[in-house]
XYZ file of C-alpha atoms in Angstrom:
496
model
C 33.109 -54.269 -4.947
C 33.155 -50.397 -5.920
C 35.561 -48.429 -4.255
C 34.146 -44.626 -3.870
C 35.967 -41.462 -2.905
C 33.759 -39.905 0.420
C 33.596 -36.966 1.461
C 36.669 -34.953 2.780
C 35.170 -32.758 5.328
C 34.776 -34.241 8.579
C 32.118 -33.930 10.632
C 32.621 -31.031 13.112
C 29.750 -29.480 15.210
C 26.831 -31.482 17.028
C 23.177 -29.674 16.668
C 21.519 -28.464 19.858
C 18.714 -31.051 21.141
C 15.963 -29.292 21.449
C 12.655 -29.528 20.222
C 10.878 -27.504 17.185
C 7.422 -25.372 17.356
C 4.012 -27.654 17.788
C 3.261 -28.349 14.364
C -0.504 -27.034 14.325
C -3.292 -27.611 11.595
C -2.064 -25.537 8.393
C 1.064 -24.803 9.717
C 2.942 -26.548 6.343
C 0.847 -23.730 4.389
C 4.587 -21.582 5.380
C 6.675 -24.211 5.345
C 9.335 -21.836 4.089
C 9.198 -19.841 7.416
C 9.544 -23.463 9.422
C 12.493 -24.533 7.344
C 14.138 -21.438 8.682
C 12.638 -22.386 12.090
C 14.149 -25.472 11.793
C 17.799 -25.308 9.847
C 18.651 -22.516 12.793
C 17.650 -25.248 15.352
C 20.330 -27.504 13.640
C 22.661 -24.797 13.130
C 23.266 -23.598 16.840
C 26.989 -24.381 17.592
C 27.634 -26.480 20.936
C 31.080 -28.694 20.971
C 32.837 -30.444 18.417
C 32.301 -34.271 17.797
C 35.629 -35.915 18.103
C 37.089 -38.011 14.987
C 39.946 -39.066 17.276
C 40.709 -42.835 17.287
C 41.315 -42.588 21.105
C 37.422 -42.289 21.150
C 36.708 -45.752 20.536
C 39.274 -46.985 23.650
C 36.428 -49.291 25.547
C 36.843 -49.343 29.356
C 36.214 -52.463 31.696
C 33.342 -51.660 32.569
C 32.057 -52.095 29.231
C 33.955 -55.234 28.088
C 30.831 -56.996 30.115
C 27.984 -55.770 27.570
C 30.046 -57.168 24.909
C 32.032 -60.099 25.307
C 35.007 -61.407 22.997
C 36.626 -64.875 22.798
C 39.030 -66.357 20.753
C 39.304 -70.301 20.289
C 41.517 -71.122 17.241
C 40.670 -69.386 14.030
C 37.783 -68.072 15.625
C 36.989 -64.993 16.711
C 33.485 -64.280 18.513
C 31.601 -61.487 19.516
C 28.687 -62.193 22.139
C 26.224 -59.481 22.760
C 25.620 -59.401 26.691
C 23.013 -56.627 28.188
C 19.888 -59.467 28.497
C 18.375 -57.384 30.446
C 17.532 -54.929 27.566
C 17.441 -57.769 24.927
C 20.807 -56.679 24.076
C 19.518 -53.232 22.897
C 23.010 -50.977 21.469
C 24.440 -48.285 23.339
C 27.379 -46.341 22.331
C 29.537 -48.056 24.911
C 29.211 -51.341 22.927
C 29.731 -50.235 19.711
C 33.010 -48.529 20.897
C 33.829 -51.743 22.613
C 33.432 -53.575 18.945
C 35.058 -51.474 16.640
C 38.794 -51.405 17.601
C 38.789 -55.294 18.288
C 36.767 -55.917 14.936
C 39.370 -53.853 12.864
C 42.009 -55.945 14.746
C 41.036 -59.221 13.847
C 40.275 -58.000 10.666
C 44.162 -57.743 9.818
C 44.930 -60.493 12.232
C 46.074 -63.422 9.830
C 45.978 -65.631 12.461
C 41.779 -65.076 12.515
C 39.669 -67.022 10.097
C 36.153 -66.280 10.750
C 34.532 -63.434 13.151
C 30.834 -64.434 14.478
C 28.398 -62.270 16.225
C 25.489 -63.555 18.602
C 23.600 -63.006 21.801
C 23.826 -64.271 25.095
C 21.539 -67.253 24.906
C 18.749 -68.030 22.567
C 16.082 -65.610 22.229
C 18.121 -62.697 22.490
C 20.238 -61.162 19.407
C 19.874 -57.878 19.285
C 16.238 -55.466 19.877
C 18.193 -52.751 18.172
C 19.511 -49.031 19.113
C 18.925 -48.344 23.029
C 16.646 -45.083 21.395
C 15.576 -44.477 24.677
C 19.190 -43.515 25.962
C 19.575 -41.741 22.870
C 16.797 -39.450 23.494
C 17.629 -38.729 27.173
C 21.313 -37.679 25.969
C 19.553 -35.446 23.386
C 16.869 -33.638 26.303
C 19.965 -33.006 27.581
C 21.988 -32.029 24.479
C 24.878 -34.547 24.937
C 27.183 -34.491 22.244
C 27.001 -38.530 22.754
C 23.196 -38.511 20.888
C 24.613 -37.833 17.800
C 28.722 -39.809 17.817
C 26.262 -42.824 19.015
C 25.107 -42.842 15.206
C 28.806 -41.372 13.460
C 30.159 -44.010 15.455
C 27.908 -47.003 14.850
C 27.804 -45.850 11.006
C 31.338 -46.334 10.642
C 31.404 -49.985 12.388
C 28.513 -50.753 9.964
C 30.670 -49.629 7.092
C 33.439 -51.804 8.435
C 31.503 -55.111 9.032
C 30.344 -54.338 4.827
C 33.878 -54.581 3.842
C 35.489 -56.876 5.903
C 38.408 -59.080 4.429
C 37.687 -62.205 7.165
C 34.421 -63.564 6.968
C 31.426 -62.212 9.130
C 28.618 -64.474 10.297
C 25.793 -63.103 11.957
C 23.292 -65.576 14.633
C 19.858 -64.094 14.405
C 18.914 -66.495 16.740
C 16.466 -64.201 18.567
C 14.998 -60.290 18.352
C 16.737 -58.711 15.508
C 15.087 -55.543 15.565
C 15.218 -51.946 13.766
C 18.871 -51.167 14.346
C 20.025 -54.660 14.696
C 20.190 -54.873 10.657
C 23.593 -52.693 10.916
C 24.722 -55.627 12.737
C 23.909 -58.244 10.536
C 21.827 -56.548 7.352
C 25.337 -55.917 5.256
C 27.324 -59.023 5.873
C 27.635 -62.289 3.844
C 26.638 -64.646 6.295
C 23.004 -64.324 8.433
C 21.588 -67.456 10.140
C 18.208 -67.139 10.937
C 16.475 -69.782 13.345
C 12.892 -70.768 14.456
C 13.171 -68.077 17.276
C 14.149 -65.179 14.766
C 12.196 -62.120 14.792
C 12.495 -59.418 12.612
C 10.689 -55.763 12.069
C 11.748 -52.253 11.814
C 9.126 -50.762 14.175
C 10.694 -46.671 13.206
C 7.301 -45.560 12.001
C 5.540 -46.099 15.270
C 8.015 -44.369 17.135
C 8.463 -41.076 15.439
C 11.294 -42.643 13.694
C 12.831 -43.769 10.232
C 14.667 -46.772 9.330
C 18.583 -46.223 9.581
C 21.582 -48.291 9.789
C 21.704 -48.776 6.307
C 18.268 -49.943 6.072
C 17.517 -47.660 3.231
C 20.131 -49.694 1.365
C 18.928 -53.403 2.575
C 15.280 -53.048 2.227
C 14.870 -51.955 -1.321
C 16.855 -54.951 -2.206
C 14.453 -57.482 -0.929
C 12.041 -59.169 -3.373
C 8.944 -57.061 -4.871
C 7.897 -54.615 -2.184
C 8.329 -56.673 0.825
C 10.893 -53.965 1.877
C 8.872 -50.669 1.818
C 6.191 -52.850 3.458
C 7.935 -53.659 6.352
C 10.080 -50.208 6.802
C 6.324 -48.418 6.689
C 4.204 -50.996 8.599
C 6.425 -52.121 11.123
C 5.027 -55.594 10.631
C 7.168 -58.639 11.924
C 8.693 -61.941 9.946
C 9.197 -64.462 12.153
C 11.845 -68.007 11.954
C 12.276 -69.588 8.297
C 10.370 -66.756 6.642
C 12.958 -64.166 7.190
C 15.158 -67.088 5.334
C 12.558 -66.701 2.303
C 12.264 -63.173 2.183
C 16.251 -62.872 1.949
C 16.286 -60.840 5.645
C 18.398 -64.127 5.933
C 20.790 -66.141 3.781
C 20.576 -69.397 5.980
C 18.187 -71.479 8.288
C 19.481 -73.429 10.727
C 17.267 -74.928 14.069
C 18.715 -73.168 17.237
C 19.951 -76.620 18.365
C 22.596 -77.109 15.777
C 23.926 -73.809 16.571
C 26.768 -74.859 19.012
C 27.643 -78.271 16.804
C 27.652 -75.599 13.717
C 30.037 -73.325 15.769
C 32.209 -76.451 16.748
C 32.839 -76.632 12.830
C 33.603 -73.016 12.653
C 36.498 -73.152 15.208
C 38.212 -75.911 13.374
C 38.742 -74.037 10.139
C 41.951 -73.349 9.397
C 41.228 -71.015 6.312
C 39.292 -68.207 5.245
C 37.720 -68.858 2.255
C 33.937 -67.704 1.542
C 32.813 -71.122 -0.203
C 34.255 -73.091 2.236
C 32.257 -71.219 5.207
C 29.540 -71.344 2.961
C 29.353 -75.132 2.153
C 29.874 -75.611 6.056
C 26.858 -73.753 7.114
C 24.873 -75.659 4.190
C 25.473 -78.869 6.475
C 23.955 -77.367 9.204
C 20.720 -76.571 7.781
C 17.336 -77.903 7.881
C 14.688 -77.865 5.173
C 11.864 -75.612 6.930
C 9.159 -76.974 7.259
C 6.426 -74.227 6.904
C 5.359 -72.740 3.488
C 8.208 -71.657 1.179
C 7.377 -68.032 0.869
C 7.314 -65.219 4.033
C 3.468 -64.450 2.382
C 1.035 -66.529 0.872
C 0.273 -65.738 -2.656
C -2.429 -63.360 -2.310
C -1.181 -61.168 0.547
C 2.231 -61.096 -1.317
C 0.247 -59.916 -4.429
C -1.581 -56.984 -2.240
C 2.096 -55.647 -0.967
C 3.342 -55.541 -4.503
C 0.468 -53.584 -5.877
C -0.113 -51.695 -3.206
C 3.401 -50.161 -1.888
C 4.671 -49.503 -5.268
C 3.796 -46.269 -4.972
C 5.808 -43.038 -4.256
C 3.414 -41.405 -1.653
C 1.950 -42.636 1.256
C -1.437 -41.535 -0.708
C -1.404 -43.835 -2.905
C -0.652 -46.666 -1.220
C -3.716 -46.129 1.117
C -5.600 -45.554 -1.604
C -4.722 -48.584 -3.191
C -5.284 -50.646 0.100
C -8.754 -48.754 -0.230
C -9.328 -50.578 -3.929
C -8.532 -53.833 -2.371
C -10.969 -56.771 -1.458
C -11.831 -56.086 1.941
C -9.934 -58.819 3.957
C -8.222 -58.744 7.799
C -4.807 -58.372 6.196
C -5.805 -55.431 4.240
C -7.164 -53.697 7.436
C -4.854 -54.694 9.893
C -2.217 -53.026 6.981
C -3.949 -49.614 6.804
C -4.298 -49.251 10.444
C -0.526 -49.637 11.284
C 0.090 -46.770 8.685
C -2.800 -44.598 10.217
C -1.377 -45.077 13.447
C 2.520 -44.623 12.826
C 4.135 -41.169 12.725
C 2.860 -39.405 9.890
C 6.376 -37.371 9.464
C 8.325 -40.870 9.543
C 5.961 -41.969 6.959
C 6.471 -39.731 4.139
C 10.085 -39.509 5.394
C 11.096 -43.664 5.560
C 8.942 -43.740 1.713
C 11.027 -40.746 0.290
C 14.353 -42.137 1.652
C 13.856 -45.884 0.280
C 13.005 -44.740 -3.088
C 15.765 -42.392 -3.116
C 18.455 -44.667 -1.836
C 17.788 -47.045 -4.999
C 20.050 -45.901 -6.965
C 22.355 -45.138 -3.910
C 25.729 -46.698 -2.335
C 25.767 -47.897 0.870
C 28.114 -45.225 2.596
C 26.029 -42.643 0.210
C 22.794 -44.263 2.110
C 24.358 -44.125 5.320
C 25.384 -40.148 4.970
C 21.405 -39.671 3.810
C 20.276 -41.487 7.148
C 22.813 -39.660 9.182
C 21.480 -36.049 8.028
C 18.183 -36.698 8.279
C 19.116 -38.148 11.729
C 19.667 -34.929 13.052
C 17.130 -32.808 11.614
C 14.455 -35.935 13.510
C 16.135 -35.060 16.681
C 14.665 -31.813 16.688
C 11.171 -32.697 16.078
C 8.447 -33.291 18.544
C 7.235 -36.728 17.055
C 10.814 -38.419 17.583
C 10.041 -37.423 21.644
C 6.810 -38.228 21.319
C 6.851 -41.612 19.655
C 9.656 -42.615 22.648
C 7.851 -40.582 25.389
C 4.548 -42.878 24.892
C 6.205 -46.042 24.473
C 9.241 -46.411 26.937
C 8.862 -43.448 29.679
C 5.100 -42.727 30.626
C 3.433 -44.654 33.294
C 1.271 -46.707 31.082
C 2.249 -47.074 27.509
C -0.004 -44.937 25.197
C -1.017 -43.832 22.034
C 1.501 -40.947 20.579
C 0.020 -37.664 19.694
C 1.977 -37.013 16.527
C 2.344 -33.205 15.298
C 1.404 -32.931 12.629
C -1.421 -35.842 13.963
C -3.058 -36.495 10.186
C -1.520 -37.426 6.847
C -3.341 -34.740 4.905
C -1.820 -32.250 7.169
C 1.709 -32.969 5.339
C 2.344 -32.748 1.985
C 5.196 -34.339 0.170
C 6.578 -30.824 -0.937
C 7.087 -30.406 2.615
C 8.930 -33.509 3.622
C 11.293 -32.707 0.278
C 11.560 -29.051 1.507
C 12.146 -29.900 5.561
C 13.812 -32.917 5.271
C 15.813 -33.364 2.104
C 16.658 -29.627 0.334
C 19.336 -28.860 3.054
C 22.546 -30.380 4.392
C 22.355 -30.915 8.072
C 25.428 -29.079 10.136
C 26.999 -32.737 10.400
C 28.759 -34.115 7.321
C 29.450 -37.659 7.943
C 33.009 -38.824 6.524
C 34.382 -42.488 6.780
C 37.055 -43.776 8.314
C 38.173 -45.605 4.640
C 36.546 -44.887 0.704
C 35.136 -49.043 0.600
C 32.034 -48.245 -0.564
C 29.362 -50.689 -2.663
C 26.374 -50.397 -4.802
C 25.187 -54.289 -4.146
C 25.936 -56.990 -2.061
C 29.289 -58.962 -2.720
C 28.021 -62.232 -1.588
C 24.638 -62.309 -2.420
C 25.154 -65.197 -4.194
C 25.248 -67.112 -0.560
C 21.450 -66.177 0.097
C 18.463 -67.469 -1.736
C 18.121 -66.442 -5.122
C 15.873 -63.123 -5.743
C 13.079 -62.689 -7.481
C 14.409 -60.649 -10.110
C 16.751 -62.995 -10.874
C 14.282 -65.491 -11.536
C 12.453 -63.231 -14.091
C 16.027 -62.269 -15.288
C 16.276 -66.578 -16.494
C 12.552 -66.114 -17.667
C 12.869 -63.016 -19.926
C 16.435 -63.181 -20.716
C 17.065 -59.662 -19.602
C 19.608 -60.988 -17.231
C 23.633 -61.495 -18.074
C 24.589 -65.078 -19.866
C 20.845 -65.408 -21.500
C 18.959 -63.190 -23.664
C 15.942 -63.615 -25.750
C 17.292 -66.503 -27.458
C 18.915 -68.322 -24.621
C 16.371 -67.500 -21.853
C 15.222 -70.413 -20.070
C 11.957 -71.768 -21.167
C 9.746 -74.337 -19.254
C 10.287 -74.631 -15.215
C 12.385 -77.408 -15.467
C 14.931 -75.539 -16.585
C 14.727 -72.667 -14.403
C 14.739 -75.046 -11.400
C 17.530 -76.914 -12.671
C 19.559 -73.775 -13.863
C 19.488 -72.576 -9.755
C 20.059 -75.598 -8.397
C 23.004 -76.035 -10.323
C 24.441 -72.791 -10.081
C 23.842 -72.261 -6.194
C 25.245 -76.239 -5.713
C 22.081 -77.456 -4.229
C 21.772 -74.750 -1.720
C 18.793 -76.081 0.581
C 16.043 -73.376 0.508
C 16.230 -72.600 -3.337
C 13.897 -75.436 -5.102
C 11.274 -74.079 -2.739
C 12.209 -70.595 -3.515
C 12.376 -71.133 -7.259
C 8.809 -72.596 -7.417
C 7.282 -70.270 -5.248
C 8.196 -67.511 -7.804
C 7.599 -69.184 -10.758
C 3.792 -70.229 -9.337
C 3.655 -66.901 -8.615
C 4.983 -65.061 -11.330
C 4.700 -66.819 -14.597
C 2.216 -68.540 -16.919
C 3.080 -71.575 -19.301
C 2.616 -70.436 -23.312
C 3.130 -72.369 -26.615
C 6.630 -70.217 -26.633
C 7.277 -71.343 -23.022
C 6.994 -69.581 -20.150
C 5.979 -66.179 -19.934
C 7.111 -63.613 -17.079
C 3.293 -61.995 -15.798
């Protein structure tokens, strides 16, 4: 793991909340004028937002929305506002952080687990809607709710005690700060996951610009842009999670848990890997054509493109159903979510997390981030946002790079400690990538080369078997790829 100095300024001011000029057709022809327009919106001075530890002291009323147990070397977290599918407020995530940090350091703690009250119900994400009624009203809270949750994110990333995450329900948008960057995630057959930011005026955060790009292919710009769901053992395939286990065996599987006596990754590891079932759907989150679409289509680096590469494809349901989510979403957290993935590629996770925290506050000043919540949470009857600027065409990428990512926000965000990482530590728990797959094929990847690169499937399947101890999941996984991806030549196989 990479250890990175952060920044040394702390963050000091919250912006005003208040909304920018209607964007209006041609209005990005002076986008110099609305930078101004917008910067002094950011720059207005209200009150300081606190660094002080004291902050995060949780009250009783908000021990109920979060609930904490300890049983033995356990230690368990249990997400508890139902009523809102467990949505995050700022009152929870201060209620987590001080305990987490404890048994952290606690030697007496061997594993920490998160979950929802019952099945069904992990976590639908930030509570955006509170958010937005503490900005209307220019609460310094709107904007400590992300500092705050940031920094608890960067703690569960670095943890010394193993984290293990139940997805065992809605794991939505937000949610993946809670889960996205630990070792352990346990999907079930009730596990839903999307990032639904686009449709609201929003843009994936939490570290999501860090997670997604790491997925296989361009299953991760797919889903940031389209909002589109992954449901039960395909979020197990598509690496959103590194294990599948049937919601029944959860409590046996957290029996096991409580009786460890030590903390030790492999150990965890190997008992979760008794706990799983061999799904029994199709070994890939996309059959073989759509999955070929997404990866020629949303390699792209404008919003453009892609459509018009949607536009070149065989006319099919998927292909339609595709281009009307993006014609539909936000055009501003279009060009916006696209510009931040491919930027945070070559980014650290704390280094993604200060990106998503700037551009944080210079959303909260738009009118689509009102909009997109106005239409779906507090009118009457749910309706179709009027986005400003309403068409594509209307925005050009100069613009998003000149509004959105020339200029430092008035909030630096600092971290409480310099852990910082450019890739996952414990990867190596999930399914194997894709690239790592064409990494065995080519040779391009460490321990082979062009000499030593594996050769005919049977020795790619056994090479990943071996070397993830017969991990259930990755013989499917392996052969899904290699179907997909490769073509048998005199020379062996061949990487397409």
């Amino acid at each position: 793991m990479h250890r990175l100095a952060t920044r040394a300024a702390a963050p000091s001011h919250v912006f005003p909340c208040q909304r920018m000029p209607p964007f209006r057709h041609g209005h990005y022809a002076r986008r110099t004028a609305h930078c101004r327009v917008l910067l002094s919106s950011l720059s207005c001075i209200t009150r300081p937002i606190s660094t002080d530890a004291a902050s995060f002291e949780a009250g009783p009323s908000q021990q109920a929305q979060v609930l904490h147990k300890k049983i033995l070397g356990a230690r368990m977290f249990t997400l508890n506002r139902p009523e809102k599918l467990n949505a995050l407020t700022l009152s929870m995530i201060r209620n987590m952080t001080p305990q987490l940090k404890a048994w952290d350091v606690s030697k007496l703690a061997k594993v920490i687990l998160l979950k929802g009250l019952d099945g069904g119900r992990f976590c639908a994400g930030d509570d955006i809607l509170e958010v937005l009624l503490k900005t209307r009203t220019k609460d310094p809270d709107c904007l400590r709710f992300f500092q705050e949750k940031f920094w608890l994110i960067q703690m569960i990333s670095t943890l010394q005690t193993p984290f293990i995450s139940v997805l065992d329900g809605y794991a939505l948008g937000g949610a993946i700060g809670l889960f996205g960057h630990c070792p352990f995630r346990i999907a079930t057959e009730k596990t839903i996951f999307a990032m639904p930011e686009t449709s609201l005026g929003l843009f994936p955060s939490s570290g999501a610009s860090f997670f997604l790009p790491k997925l296989d292919g361009q299953i991760g710009t797919y889903l940031a842009l389209t909002g589109s769901r992954i449901e039960g053992a395909h979020t197990f395939y598509a690496g959103i999670a590194s294990h599948y286990v049937p919601s029944v065996r959860l409590p046996a599987l957290e029996d096991r848990l409580i009786d460890l006596e030590i903390s030790d990754y492999e150990i965890i590891h190997r008992v979760i890997e008794e706990f799983v079932e061999p799904p029994t759907t199709d070994s890939s989150a996309f059959s073989h054509e759509i999955r070929d679409i997404i990866d020629r289509c949303f390699c792209y680096d404008t919003i453009d493109e892609i459509i018009a590469a949607l536009d070149h494809q065989k006319p099919s349901t998927f292909v339609r159903e595709t281009k009307q989510k993006l014609l539909s979403a936000s055009p501003t957290s279009l060009r916006v979510t696209l510009k931040a993935l491919r930027k945070a590629e070559t980014m650290t996770l704390c280094e993604c997390l200060a990106m998503e925290f700037d551009l944080i506050q210079k959303f909260m000043v738009t009118k689509d981030f009102h909009e997109g919540i106005d239409a779906m949470f507090i009118s009457k009857h749910r309706r179709k946002p009027h986005w400003q600027p309403q068409f594509l065409d209307q925005l050009s990428e100069d613009d998003i790079t000149q509004l959105y990512f020339s200029y430092a926000s008035p909030n630096d965000l600092s971290f409480p400690s310099t852990l910082d990482m450019h890739q996952y530590p414990y990867a190596r728990y999930s399914l194997p990538s894709e690239n790592s797959v064409r990494e065995a094929v080519t040779g391009d990847g460490n321990g082979f080369g062009p000499e030593n690169r594996l050769k005919s499937r049977k020795e790619v399947l056994e090479w990943f078997v071996k070397g993830t101890q017969g991990k259930r999941g990755v013989r499917e996984k392996v052969l899904d790829v290699l179907s997909r991806r490769t073509i048998d030549s005199p020379n062996g196989l061949v990487w397409t």
